[in-house]
mmCIF file of C-alpha atoms in Angstrom:
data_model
loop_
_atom_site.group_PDB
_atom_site.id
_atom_site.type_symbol
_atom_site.label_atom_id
_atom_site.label_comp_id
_atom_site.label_asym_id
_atom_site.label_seq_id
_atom_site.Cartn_x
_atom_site.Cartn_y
_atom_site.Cartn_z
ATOM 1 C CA UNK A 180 158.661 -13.290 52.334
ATOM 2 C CA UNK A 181 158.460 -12.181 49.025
ATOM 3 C CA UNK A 182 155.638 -11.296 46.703
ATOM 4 C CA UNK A 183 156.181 -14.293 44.564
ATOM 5 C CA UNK A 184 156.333 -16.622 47.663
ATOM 6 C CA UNK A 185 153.344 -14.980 49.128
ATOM 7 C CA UNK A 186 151.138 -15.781 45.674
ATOM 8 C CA UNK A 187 152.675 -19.366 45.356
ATOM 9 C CA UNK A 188 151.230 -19.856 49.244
ATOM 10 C CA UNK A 189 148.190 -18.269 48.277
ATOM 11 C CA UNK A 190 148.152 -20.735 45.098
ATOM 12 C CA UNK A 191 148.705 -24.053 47.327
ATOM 13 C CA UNK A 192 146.048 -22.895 50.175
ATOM 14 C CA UNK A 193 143.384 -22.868 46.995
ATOM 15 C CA UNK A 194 144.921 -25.473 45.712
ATOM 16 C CA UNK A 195 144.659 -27.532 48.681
ATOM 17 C CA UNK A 196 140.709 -26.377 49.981
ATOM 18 C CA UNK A 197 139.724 -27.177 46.457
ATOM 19 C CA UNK A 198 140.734 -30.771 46.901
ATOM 20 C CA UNK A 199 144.711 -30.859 46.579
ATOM 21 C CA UNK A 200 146.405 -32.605 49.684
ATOM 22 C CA UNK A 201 149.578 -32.732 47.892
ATOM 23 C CA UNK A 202 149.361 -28.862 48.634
ATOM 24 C CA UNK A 203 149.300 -29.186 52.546
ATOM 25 C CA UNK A 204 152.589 -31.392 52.368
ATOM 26 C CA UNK A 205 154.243 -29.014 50.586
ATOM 27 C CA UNK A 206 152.839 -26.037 52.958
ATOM 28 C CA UNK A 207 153.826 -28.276 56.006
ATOM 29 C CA UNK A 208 157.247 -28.930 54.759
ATOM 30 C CA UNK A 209 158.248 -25.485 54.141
ATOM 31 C CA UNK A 210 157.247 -24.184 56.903
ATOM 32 C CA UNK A 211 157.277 -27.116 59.330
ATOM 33 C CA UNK A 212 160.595 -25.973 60.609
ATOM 34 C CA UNK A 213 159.789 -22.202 61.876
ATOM 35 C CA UNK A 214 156.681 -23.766 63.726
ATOM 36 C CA UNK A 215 158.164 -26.506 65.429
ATOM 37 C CA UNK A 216 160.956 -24.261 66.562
ATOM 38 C CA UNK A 217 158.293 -21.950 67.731
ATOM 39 C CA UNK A 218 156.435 -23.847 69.578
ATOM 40 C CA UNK A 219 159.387 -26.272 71.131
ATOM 41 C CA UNK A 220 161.266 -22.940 72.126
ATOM 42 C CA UNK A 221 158.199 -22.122 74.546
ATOM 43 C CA UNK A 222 157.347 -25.571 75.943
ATOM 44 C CA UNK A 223 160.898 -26.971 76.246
ATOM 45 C CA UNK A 224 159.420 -30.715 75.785
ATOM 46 C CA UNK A 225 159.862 -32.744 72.604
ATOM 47 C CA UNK A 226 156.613 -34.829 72.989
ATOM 48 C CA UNK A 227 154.440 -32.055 73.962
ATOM 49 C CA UNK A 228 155.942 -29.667 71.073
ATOM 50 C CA UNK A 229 154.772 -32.633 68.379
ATOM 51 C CA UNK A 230 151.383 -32.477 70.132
ATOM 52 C CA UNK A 231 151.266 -28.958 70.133
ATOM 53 C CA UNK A 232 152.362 -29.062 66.523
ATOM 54 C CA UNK A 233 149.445 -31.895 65.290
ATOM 55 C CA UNK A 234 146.972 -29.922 67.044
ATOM 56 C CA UNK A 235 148.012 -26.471 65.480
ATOM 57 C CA UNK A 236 147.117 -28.166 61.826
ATOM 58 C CA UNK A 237 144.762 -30.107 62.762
ATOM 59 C CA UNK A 238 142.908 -26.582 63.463
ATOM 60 C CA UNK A 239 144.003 -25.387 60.143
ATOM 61 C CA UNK A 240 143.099 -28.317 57.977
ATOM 62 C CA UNK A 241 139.542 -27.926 59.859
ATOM 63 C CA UNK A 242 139.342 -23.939 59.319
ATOM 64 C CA UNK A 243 140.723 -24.465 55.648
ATOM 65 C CA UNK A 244 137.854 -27.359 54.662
ATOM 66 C CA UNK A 245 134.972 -25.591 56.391
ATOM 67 C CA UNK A 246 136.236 -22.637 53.962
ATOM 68 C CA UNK A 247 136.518 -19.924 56.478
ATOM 69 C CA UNK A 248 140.031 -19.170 55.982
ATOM 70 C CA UNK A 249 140.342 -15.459 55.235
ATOM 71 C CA UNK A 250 143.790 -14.336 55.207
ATOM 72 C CA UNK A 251 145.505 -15.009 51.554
ATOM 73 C CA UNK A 252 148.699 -14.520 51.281
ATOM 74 C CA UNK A 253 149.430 -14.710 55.086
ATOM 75 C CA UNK A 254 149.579 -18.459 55.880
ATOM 76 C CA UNK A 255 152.613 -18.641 58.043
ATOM 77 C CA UNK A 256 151.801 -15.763 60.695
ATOM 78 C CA UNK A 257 148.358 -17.199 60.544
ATOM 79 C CA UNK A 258 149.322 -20.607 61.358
ATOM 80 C CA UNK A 259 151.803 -18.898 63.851
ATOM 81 C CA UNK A 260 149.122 -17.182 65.726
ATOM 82 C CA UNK A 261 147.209 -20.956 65.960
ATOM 83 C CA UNK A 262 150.336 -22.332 67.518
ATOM 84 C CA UNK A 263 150.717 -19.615 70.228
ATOM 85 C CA UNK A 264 147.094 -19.580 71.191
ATOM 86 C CA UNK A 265 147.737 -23.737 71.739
ATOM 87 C CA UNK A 266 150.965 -23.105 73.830
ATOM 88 C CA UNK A 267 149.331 -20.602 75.480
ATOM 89 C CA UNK A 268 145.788 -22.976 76.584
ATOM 90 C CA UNK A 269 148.371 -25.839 77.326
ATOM 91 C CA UNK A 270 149.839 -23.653 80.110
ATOM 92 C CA UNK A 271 146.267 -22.203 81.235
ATOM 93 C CA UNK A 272 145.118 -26.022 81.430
ATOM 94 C CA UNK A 273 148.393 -27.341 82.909
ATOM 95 C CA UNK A 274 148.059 -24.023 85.829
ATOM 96 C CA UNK A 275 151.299 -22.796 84.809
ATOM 97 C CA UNK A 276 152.495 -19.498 83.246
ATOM 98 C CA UNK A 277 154.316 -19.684 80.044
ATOM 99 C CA UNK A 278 157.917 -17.709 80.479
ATOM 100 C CA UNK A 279 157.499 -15.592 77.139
ATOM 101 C CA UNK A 280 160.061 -13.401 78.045
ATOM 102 C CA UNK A 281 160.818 -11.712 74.629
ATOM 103 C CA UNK A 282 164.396 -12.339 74.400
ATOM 104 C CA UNK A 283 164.465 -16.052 72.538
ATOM 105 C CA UNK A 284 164.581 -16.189 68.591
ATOM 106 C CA UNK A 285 161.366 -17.304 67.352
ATOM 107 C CA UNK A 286 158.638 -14.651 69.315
ATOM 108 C CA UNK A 287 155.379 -15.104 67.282
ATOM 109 C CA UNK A 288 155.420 -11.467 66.700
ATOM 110 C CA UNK A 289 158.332 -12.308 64.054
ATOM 111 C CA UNK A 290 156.325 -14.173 61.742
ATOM 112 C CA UNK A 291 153.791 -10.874 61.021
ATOM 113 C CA UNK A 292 154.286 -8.312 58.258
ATOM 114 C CA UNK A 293 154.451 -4.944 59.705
ATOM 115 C CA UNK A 294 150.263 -4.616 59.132
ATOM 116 C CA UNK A 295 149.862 -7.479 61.171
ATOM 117 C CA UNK A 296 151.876 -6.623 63.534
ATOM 118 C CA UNK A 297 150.313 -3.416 64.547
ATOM 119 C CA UNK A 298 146.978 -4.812 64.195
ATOM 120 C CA UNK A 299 147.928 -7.491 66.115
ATOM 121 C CA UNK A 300 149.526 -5.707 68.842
ATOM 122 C CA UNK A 301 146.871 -2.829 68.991
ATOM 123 C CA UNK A 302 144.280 -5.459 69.293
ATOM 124 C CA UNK A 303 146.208 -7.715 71.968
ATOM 125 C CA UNK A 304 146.927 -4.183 73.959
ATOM 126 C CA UNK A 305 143.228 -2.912 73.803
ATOM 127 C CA UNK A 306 142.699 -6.734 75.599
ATOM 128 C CA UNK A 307 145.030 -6.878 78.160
ATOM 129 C CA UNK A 308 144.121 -3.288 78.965
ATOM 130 C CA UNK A 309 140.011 -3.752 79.123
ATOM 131 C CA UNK A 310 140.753 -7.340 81.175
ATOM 132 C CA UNK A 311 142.881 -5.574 83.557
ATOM 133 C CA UNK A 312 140.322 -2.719 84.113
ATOM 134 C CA UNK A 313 138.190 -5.734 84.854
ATOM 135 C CA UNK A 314 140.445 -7.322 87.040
ATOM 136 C CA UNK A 315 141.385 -3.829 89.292
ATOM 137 C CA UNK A 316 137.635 -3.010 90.133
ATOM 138 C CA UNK A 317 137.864 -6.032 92.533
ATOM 139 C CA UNK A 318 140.877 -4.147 94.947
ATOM 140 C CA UNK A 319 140.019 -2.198 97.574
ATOM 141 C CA UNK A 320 138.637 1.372 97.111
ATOM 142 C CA UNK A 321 141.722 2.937 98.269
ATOM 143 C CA UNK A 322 144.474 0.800 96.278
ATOM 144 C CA UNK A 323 141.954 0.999 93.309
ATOM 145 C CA UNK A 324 142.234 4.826 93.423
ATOM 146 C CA UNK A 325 146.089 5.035 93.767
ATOM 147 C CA UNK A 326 146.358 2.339 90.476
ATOM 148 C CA UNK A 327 144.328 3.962 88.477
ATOM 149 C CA UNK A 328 145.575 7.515 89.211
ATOM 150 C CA UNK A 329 148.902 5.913 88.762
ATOM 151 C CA UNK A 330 148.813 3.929 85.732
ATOM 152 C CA UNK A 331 146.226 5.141 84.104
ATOM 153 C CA UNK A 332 146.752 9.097 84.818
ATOM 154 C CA UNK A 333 150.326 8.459 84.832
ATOM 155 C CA UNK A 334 150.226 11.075 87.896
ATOM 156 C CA UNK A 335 153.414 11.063 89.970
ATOM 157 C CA UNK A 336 153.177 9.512 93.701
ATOM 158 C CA UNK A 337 153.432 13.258 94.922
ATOM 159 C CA UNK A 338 150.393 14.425 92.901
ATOM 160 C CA UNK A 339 148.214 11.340 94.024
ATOM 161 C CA UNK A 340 149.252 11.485 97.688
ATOM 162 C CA UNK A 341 147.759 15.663 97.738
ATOM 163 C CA UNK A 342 144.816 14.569 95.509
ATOM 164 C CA UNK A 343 144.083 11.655 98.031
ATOM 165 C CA UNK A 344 145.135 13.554 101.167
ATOM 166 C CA UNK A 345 147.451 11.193 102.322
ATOM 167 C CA UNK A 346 151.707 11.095 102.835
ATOM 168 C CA UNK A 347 153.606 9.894 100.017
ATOM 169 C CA UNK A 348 154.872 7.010 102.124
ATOM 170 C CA UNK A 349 151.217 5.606 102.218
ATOM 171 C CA UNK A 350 150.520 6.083 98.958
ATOM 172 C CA UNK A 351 153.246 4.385 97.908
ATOM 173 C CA UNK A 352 152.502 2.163 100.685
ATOM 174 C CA UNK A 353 148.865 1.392 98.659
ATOM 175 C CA UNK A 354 150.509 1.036 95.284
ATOM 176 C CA UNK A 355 152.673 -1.928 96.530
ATOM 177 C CA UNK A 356 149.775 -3.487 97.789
ATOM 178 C CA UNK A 357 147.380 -2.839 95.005
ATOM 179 C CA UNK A 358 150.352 -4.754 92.565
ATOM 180 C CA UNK A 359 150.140 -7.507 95.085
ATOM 181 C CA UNK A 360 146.567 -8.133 95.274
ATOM 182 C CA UNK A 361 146.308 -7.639 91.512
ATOM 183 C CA UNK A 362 148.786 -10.486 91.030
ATOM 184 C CA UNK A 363 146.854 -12.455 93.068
ATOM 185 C CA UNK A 364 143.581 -11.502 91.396
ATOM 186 C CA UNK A 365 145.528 -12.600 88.057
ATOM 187 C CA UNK A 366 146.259 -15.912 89.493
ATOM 188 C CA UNK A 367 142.528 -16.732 90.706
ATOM 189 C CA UNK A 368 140.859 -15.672 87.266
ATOM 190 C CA UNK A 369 143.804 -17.808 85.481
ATOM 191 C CA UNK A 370 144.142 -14.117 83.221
ATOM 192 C CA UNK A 371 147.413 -14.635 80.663
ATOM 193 C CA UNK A 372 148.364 -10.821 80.458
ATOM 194 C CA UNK A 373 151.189 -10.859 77.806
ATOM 195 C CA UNK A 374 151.850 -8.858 74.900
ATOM 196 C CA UNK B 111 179.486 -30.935 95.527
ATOM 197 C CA UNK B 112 176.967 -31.790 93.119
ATOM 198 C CA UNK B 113 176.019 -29.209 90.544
ATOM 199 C CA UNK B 114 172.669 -27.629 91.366
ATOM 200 C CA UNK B 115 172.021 -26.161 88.513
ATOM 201 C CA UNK B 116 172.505 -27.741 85.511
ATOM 202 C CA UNK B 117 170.909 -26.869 82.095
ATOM 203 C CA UNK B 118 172.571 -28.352 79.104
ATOM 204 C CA UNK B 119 169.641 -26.634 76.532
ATOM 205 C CA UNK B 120 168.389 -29.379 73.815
ATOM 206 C CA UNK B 121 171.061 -31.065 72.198
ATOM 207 C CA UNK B 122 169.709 -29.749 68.447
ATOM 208 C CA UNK B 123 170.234 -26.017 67.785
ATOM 209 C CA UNK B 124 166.495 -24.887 67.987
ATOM 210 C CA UNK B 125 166.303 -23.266 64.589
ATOM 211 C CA UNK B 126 166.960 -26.809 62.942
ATOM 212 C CA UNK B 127 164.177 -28.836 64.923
ATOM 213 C CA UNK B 128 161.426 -30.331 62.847
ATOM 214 C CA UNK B 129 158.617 -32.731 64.345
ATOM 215 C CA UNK B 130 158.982 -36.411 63.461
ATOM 216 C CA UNK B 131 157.749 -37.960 60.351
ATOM 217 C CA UNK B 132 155.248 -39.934 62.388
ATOM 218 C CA UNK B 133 153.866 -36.484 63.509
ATOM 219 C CA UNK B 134 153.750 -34.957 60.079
ATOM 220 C CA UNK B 135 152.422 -38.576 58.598
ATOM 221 C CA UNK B 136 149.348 -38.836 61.169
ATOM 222 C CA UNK B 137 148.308 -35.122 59.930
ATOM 223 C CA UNK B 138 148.421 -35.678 56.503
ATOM 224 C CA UNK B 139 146.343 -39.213 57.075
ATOM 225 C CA UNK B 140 143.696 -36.776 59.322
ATOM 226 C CA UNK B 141 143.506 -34.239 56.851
ATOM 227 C CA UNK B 142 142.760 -37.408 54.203
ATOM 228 C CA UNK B 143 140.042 -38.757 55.691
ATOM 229 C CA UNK B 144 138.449 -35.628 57.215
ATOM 230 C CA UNK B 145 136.176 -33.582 55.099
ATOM 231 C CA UNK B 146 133.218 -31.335 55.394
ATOM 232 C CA UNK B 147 129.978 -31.717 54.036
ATOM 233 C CA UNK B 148 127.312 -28.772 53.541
ATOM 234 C CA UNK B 149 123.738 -29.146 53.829
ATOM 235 C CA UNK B 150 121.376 -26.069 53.519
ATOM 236 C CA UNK B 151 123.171 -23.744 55.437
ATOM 237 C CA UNK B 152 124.392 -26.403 57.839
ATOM 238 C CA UNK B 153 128.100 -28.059 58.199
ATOM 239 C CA UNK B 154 128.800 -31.031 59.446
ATOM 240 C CA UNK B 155 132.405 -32.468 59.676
ATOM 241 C CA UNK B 156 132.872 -35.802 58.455
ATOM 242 C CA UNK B 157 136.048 -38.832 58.789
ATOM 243 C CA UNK B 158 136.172 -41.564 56.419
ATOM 244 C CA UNK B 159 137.404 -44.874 57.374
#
C-alpha cells in the first residue's frame, strides 16, 4: 500500500469516527475482499466466514466509536489481526484446532508492513514461548529436565544424557515422552501455540 | 469403488470471494444505529431504534 492510499485510509477512519458512515462503506468495500478471503480460507464454511466477517467489524465499528483506535494509517492489518483472533476463538469454542499451516495465500502475516510484522511476530514468539514454559513445569521432573536442556539449551542428546547420567537411548527415550505429555497438556489447557 | 476422498475446493477461486450484500447491509445498519455516549469519564454504548 502506498503512501497516498495509506493517508486516504487514514482520512476515511477520521472521517468516519467523526460522524461519516459513508466512510465505513467505502473502507468495507475496498477491503471487503482480502478479509473475506482471509477468513473463508481458514474456516472452509461460507456461513460461518460471513459470521466471522460481521463480527470482525462489528468489533471495529465498536473500537472506532468508543475512539480507542490507535493505529493510523494501518487499517487493513489491523482489521486483519481482528479477523484472526475471531477464527482463532471460533476454533477454541468449537474444541477444534485451526490447520494454519502457512502454505495457503492469504496468512494474516501478509497484510503487515515489515514494522508490524516484526513487532508482531516478536510479540506472538515471546507468548508462545512464556505459555509453553508454563505449560512444561507440569511434566515430570525427569522429562522436564531433558526439554528444557534440549530446547531451551539447544544441548545435543549426547551432552544431556552425561549431564543427566543416563544412556542416550533413555534420554531420548524421555524426550519422546516429554513431547507427548506436552501435547496432551496443550490439549487440556485448550493453549493455541501458533506463530 | 466409491471415491474416498473427494475434495473439489470451493467452486469460486478464493481470492475473488466477497461476503453477501445481506452481510455487508446488516453491518452498515449496526454501525447506524450504534453509537457511544460519554458521561464524566464513563462510556456507555448505545442502539437506536
Amino acid at each position: 500500500m502506498n503512501r497516498t492510499s495509506i493517508s486516504s485510509e487514514a482520512l476515511l477512519v477520521k472521517q468516519y469516527i467523526d460522524g461519516d458512515e459513508k466512510s465505513l462503506s467505502i473502507l468495507i468495500n475496498r477491503h471487503q475482499q482480502k478479509i473475506f478471503s482471509f477468513i473463508f480460507s481458514k474456516v472452509y464454511d461460507k456461513d460461518l466466514a460471513e459470521d466471522i466477517f460481521q463480527d470482525t467489524f462489528i468489533k471495529v465499528i465498536r473500537t472506532l466509536k468508543r475512539g480507542k483506535y490507535n493505529e493510523e494509517g494501518k487499517f487493513l492489518p489491523w482489521v486483519m489481526r481482528i479477523a484472526h483472533n475471531l477464527v482463532i476463538d471460533h476454533f477454541r469454542k468449537s474444541n477444534r484446532m485451526p490447520k494454519f499451516e502457512g502454505k495457503g495465500d492469504f496468512e494474516i502475516l501478509d497484510f503487515m508492513t515489515d514494522g508490524d510484522l516484526n513487532a508482531e511476530r516478536q510479540i506472538i514468539k515471546s507468548q508462545i514461548e512464556a505459555d509453553l514454559h508454563e505449560l512444561i513445569k507440569e511434566l515430570p521432573q525427569d522429562q522436564l529436565e531433558v526439554l528444557e536442556m534440549r530446547i531451551f539449551k539447544e544441548m545435543s542428546f549426547k551432552e544431556i544424557a552425561f549431564k543427566t547420567d543416563v544412556s542416550i537411548n533413555t534420554a531420548l527415550g524421555r524426550m519422546r515422552y516429554a513431547l507427548i505429555n506436552l501435547r496432551k497438556i496443550i490439549e487440556k489447557h485448550q493453549v493455541v501455540l501458533t506463530n | 469403488m466409491a471415491k474416498i476422498y473427494l475434495n473439489e475446493g470451493p467452486q469460486t477461486p478464493l481470492k475473488s470471494m466477497k461476503p453477501s450484500a445481506k452481510t455487508v447491509k446488516s453491518i452498515l445498519e449496526f454501525s447506524k444505529a450504534f453509537s457511544v455516549v460519554t458521561y464524566k469519564d464513563l462510556q456507555f454504548d448505545s442502539f437506536q431504534n
